[in-house]
mmCIF file of C-alpha atoms in Angstrom:
data_model
loop_
_atom_site.group_PDB
_atom_site.id
_atom_site.type_symbol
_atom_site.label_atom_id
_atom_site.label_comp_id
_atom_site.label_asym_id
_atom_site.label_seq_id
_atom_site.Cartn_x
_atom_site.Cartn_y
_atom_site.Cartn_z
ATOM 1 C CA ALA A 1 31.081 1.863 -168.884
ATOM 2 C CA MET A 2 31.814 -1.565 -167.850
ATOM 3 C CA GLY A 3 35.389 -2.604 -169.639
ATOM 4 C CA ALA A 4 36.341 1.029 -169.523
ATOM 5 C CA ASP A 5 36.913 1.121 -165.707
ATOM 6 C CA ALA A 6 34.444 4.138 -165.330
ATOM 7 C CA LEU A 7 31.118 5.071 -164.203
ATOM 8 C CA LEU A 8 29.579 7.824 -165.981
ATOM 9 C CA ALA A 9 27.263 9.691 -163.408
ATOM 10 C CA TYR A 10 24.112 12.019 -165.093
ATOM 11 C CA ARG A 11 22.057 14.158 -163.584
ATOM 12 C CA ARG A 12 18.791 15.581 -164.800
ATOM 13 C CA ASP A 13 18.714 19.373 -165.150
ATOM 14 C CA ARG A 14 15.703 21.048 -166.708
ATOM 15 C CA GLY A 15 14.613 18.070 -168.442
ATOM 16 C CA ARG A 16 17.903 17.096 -169.922
ATOM 17 C CA TRP A 17 20.294 14.599 -168.738
ATOM 18 C CA ARG A 18 23.968 15.771 -168.331
ATOM 19 C CA LEU A 19 26.881 14.163 -167.552
ATOM 20 C CA VAL A 20 28.234 15.470 -163.838
ATOM 21 C CA GLN A 21 30.990 13.220 -163.137
ATOM 22 C CA ARG A 22 33.121 10.185 -164.430
ATOM 23 C CA ILE A 23 33.870 7.975 -161.702
ATOM 24 C CA ASP A 24 37.163 5.905 -162.392
ATOM 25 C CA ASP A 25 37.779 2.322 -160.889
ATOM 26 C CA PRO A 26 39.535 3.211 -157.576
ATOM 27 C CA GLY A 27 41.980 0.119 -157.593
ATOM 28 C CA THR A 28 42.758 -2.289 -160.173
ATOM 29 C CA ASP A 29 39.510 -4.093 -160.448
ATOM 30 C CA SER A 30 37.931 -6.031 -163.283
ATOM 31 C CA ALA A 31 34.681 -5.771 -164.068
ATOM 32 C CA PHE A 32 34.163 -2.143 -162.435
ATOM 33 C CA ALA A 33 30.720 -0.850 -162.491
ATOM 34 C CA ARG A 34 29.094 -4.551 -163.442
ATOM 35 C CA THR A 35 26.329 -3.540 -161.371
ATOM 36 C CA VAL A 36 25.315 -0.462 -159.642
ATOM 37 C CA ALA A 37 22.537 0.516 -156.986
ATOM 38 C CA ILE A 38 21.692 3.933 -155.552
ATOM 39 C CA SER A 39 19.608 5.082 -152.645
ATOM 40 C CA GLY A 40 19.456 9.031 -151.740
ATOM 41 C CA THR A 41 23.115 9.984 -151.325
ATOM 42 C CA THR A 42 24.578 6.399 -151.604
ATOM 43 C CA LEU A 43 25.743 4.956 -154.548
ATOM 44 C CA VAL A 44 27.135 1.350 -154.597
ATOM 45 C CA VAL A 45 29.324 0.065 -157.631
ATOM 46 C CA ALA A 46 30.367 -3.400 -157.831
ATOM 47 C CA ALA A 47 33.733 -4.783 -159.379
ATOM 48 C CA LEU A 48 32.950 -8.200 -159.952
ATOM 49 C CA ARG A 49 36.530 -9.702 -160.394
ATOM 50 C CA GLY A 50 37.979 -6.721 -158.030
ATOM 51 C CA ASN A 51 40.760 -7.476 -155.577
ATOM 52 C CA GLY A 52 39.563 -7.292 -151.837
ATOM 53 C CA ARG A 53 41.704 -9.118 -149.197
ATOM 54 C CA THR A 54 41.913 -11.872 -151.686
ATOM 55 C CA ALA A 55 42.865 -11.519 -155.179
ATOM 56 C CA ASP A 56 39.967 -11.577 -157.795
ATOM 57 C CA THR A 57 37.243 -12.186 -155.319
ATOM 58 C CA GLY A 58 35.135 -9.196 -156.234
ATOM 59 C CA VAL A 59 34.227 -5.759 -154.370
ATOM 60 C CA ALA A 60 31.603 -3.351 -153.945
ATOM 61 C CA HIS A 61 32.374 0.324 -153.720
ATOM 62 C CA VAL A 62 30.417 2.722 -151.562
ATOM 63 C CA TYR A 63 30.241 6.062 -152.626
ATOM 64 C CA ARG A 64 28.618 9.355 -150.822
ATOM 65 C CA ASP A 65 27.234 12.151 -152.420
ATOM 66 C CA GLU A 66 28.984 15.535 -150.914
ATOM 67 C CA ASN A 67 27.711 18.641 -152.381
ATOM 68 C CA GLY A 68 26.981 16.919 -155.904
ATOM 69 C CA ARG A 69 30.065 14.944 -156.326
ATOM 70 C CA TRP A 70 30.525 11.293 -155.402
ATOM 71 C CA SER A 71 33.386 10.477 -153.355
ATOM 72 C CA LEU A 72 34.437 6.867 -152.372
ATOM 73 C CA ALA A 73 33.693 6.204 -148.423
ATOM 74 C CA GLN A 74 34.411 2.567 -148.324
ATOM 75 C CA THR A 75 35.118 -0.646 -150.036
ATOM 76 C CA LEU A 76 33.251 -4.009 -149.107
ATOM 77 C CA SER A 77 34.945 -7.101 -149.521
ATOM 78 C CA LEU A 78 34.433 -10.708 -148.374
ATOM 79 C CA PRO A 79 36.589 -11.367 -145.094
ATOM 80 C CA ASN A 80 37.487 -14.761 -146.335
ATOM 81 C CA GLY A 81 37.123 -14.740 -150.136
ATOM 82 C CA ASN A 82 38.223 -17.004 -152.493
ATOM 83 C CA ALA A 83 39.375 -16.223 -156.131
ATOM 84 C CA GLN A 84 36.160 -15.980 -158.453
ATOM 85 C CA ASP A 85 33.548 -15.871 -155.639
ATOM 86 C CA MET A 86 32.100 -13.048 -157.882
ATOM 87 C CA PHE A 87 31.066 -11.085 -154.837
ATOM 88 C CA GLY A 88 29.317 -8.027 -156.264
ATOM 89 C CA HIS A 89 27.565 -9.896 -158.950
ATOM 90 C CA TRP A 90 24.670 -8.186 -158.149
ATOM 91 C CA VAL A 91 23.998 -5.087 -155.417
ATOM 92 C CA ALA A 92 21.188 -3.581 -153.995
ATOM 93 C CA ILE A 93 20.588 -0.733 -151.483
ATOM 94 C CA ASP A 94 17.403 0.441 -149.504
ATOM 95 C CA ASP A 95 16.921 2.089 -146.295
ATOM 96 C CA GLY A 96 20.534 1.884 -144.921
ATOM 97 C CA ILE A 97 21.059 -1.946 -146.054
ATOM 98 C CA ILE A 98 23.335 -2.685 -148.825
ATOM 99 C CA LEU A 99 22.891 -6.229 -150.410
ATOM 100 C CA VAL A 100 25.543 -7.917 -152.055
ATOM 101 C CA GLY A 101 25.516 -11.017 -153.948
ATOM 102 C CA ALA A 102 28.386 -13.447 -154.479
ATOM 103 C CA HIS A 103 27.130 -16.177 -156.828
ATOM 104 C CA GLN A 104 29.938 -18.487 -156.736
ATOM 105 C CA ARG A 105 30.470 -18.593 -153.285
ATOM 106 C CA LEU A 106 30.238 -21.697 -151.288
ATOM 107 C CA MET A 107 30.985 -24.034 -154.202
ATOM 108 C CA SER A 108 28.774 -22.040 -156.582
ATOM 109 C CA ALA A 109 25.818 -22.559 -154.213
ATOM 110 C CA GLY A 110 25.728 -18.311 -153.904
ATOM 111 C CA LEU A 111 25.263 -16.355 -150.527
ATOM 112 C CA ALA A 112 24.408 -12.625 -150.096
ATOM 113 C CA TYR A 113 25.714 -10.289 -147.572
ATOM 114 C CA ALA A 114 23.722 -7.777 -145.858
ATOM 115 C CA TYR A 115 25.829 -4.580 -144.731
ATOM 116 C CA ARG A 116 23.937 -1.993 -142.329
ATOM 117 C CA GLN A 117 24.704 1.599 -142.237
ATOM 118 C CA SER A 118 26.033 2.759 -138.696
ATOM 119 C CA GLY A 119 27.143 6.310 -138.932
ATOM 120 C CA THR A 120 29.374 6.832 -142.055
ATOM 121 C CA GLN A 121 30.463 3.016 -142.208
ATOM 122 C CA TRP A 122 28.719 -0.030 -143.438
ATOM 123 C CA THR A 123 29.226 -3.288 -141.305
ATOM 124 C CA LEU A 124 28.072 -6.746 -142.334
ATOM 125 C CA GLU A 125 24.936 -7.779 -140.488
ATOM 126 C CA ALA A 126 24.011 -11.104 -142.120
ATOM 127 C CA VAL A 127 24.990 -13.618 -144.784
ATOM 128 C CA LEU A 128 21.911 -15.024 -146.563
ATOM 129 C CA ASN A 129 22.547 -18.738 -147.226
ATOM 130 C CA PRO A 130 19.518 -20.504 -148.616
ATOM 131 C CA PRO A 131 18.612 -23.753 -146.931
ATOM 132 C CA ASP A 132 18.959 -25.859 -150.286
ATOM 133 C CA ALA A 133 21.649 -23.399 -151.975
ATOM 134 C CA TRP A 134 23.840 -26.606 -152.824
ATOM 135 C CA ARG A 135 20.999 -27.741 -154.660
ATOM 136 C CA ARG A 136 19.668 -24.701 -156.543
ATOM 137 C CA ARG A 137 23.107 -23.370 -157.481
ATOM 138 C CA MET A 138 24.000 -19.617 -157.878
ATOM 139 C CA SER A 139 21.077 -18.960 -155.534
ATOM 140 C CA ALA A 140 22.465 -15.211 -155.459
ATOM 141 C CA TYR A 141 23.117 -14.269 -158.719
ATOM 142 C CA ALA A 142 20.721 -11.409 -158.689
ATOM 143 C CA VAL A 143 19.503 -9.506 -155.420
ATOM 144 C CA ASP A 144 17.368 -6.932 -154.581
ATOM 145 C CA ILE A 145 16.075 -5.358 -151.352
ATOM 146 C CA ASP A 146 13.027 -3.280 -150.137
ATOM 147 C CA ALA A 147 11.892 -2.351 -146.550
ATOM 148 C CA GLY A 148 14.154 -5.149 -145.137
ATOM 149 C CA THR A 149 13.204 -7.694 -147.341
ATOM 150 C CA ALA A 150 15.718 -9.413 -149.428
ATOM 151 C CA VAL A 151 15.160 -11.465 -152.100
ATOM 152 C CA LEU A 152 17.820 -13.686 -153.994
ATOM 153 C CA ASN A 153 17.303 -14.906 -157.617
ATOM 154 C CA PRO A 154 19.136 -17.770 -158.974
ATOM 155 C CA GLY A 155 19.204 -16.674 -162.522
ATOM 156 C CA ASN A 156 18.881 -19.502 -165.289
ATOM 157 C CA GLU A 157 20.619 -22.346 -163.136
ATOM 158 C CA LEU A 158 18.604 -25.463 -162.684
ATOM 159 C CA LEU A 159 16.084 -25.259 -159.827
ATOM 160 C CA ALA A 160 15.380 -28.835 -159.440
ATOM 161 C CA GLY A 161 16.708 -31.518 -157.365
ATOM 162 C CA GLY A 162 20.156 -30.752 -158.265
ATOM 163 C CA PRO A 163 22.692 -30.179 -161.384
ATOM 164 C CA LEU A 164 21.809 -33.326 -163.355
ATOM 165 C CA GLN A 165 18.135 -33.219 -163.206
ATOM 166 C CA SER A 166 15.840 -31.340 -165.473
ATOM 167 C CA PRO A 167 14.986 -27.376 -164.806
ATOM 168 C CA GLY A 168 12.401 -26.741 -162.016
ATOM 169 C CA SER A 169 9.775 -24.445 -162.364
ATOM 170 C CA GLY A 170 11.901 -21.742 -161.104
ATOM 171 C CA GLY A 171 11.766 -19.675 -157.829
ATOM 172 C CA VAL A 172 13.282 -17.107 -155.560
ATOM 173 C CA TYR A 173 14.578 -17.033 -152.166
ATOM 174 C CA VAL A 174 13.016 -14.441 -149.587
ATOM 175 C CA ALA A 175 14.477 -13.324 -146.456
ATOM 176 C CA GLU A 176 13.516 -10.543 -143.891
ATOM 177 C CA ILE A 177 16.608 -8.801 -142.425
ATOM 178 C CA ASP A 178 15.930 -7.732 -139.110
ATOM 179 C CA THR A 179 15.046 -4.052 -138.837
ATOM 180 C CA ALA A 180 14.159 -3.859 -135.008
ATOM 181 C CA ARG A 181 18.034 -2.876 -134.633
ATOM 182 C CA HIS A 182 17.889 -0.591 -137.452
ATOM 183 C CA GLU A 183 14.873 1.457 -135.784
ATOM 184 C CA LYS A 184 16.250 1.359 -132.549
ATOM 185 C CA GLN A 185 19.485 3.122 -133.581
ATOM 186 C CA GLY A 186 17.573 5.933 -135.239
ATOM 187 C CA SER A 187 19.478 5.610 -138.453
#
């Protein structure tokens, strides 16, 4: 319920969906629940204009399912964010990795941040910076991850040689996030 500062969680029970919990914005974030992602017992809720270490940079709240109730476990934010980086414009989660897009970061080129689960905490593992992001603009407009493969989509921005040239044919940036470390830890 973006704009209502709440997320409504439903669970399927005997063939019907029923409201099981209202998750209210834990801070004074703007655009709480802009995007959400769920995997098993982990829920990621983005607050596109949330207040991280710097006001209005965006945050991603990580919730854990504990006995059927979602509780806030951690809030992810940019360590050196700027206002309107839009960290959390899009979030994705898969197999112990959370991917958070910040499509206005780096002069609107866009970056994505990969966090890996270590016990009950999430730590920054990698920053995905497409090699020609300055030309593509907003390369992390939308993100997704599956089995350690991250995909960054530039949305509807110009995809040719620069912002003053005609649109290109489109494309995405694909990156492999090292899974060897994840497997060694047995997570």
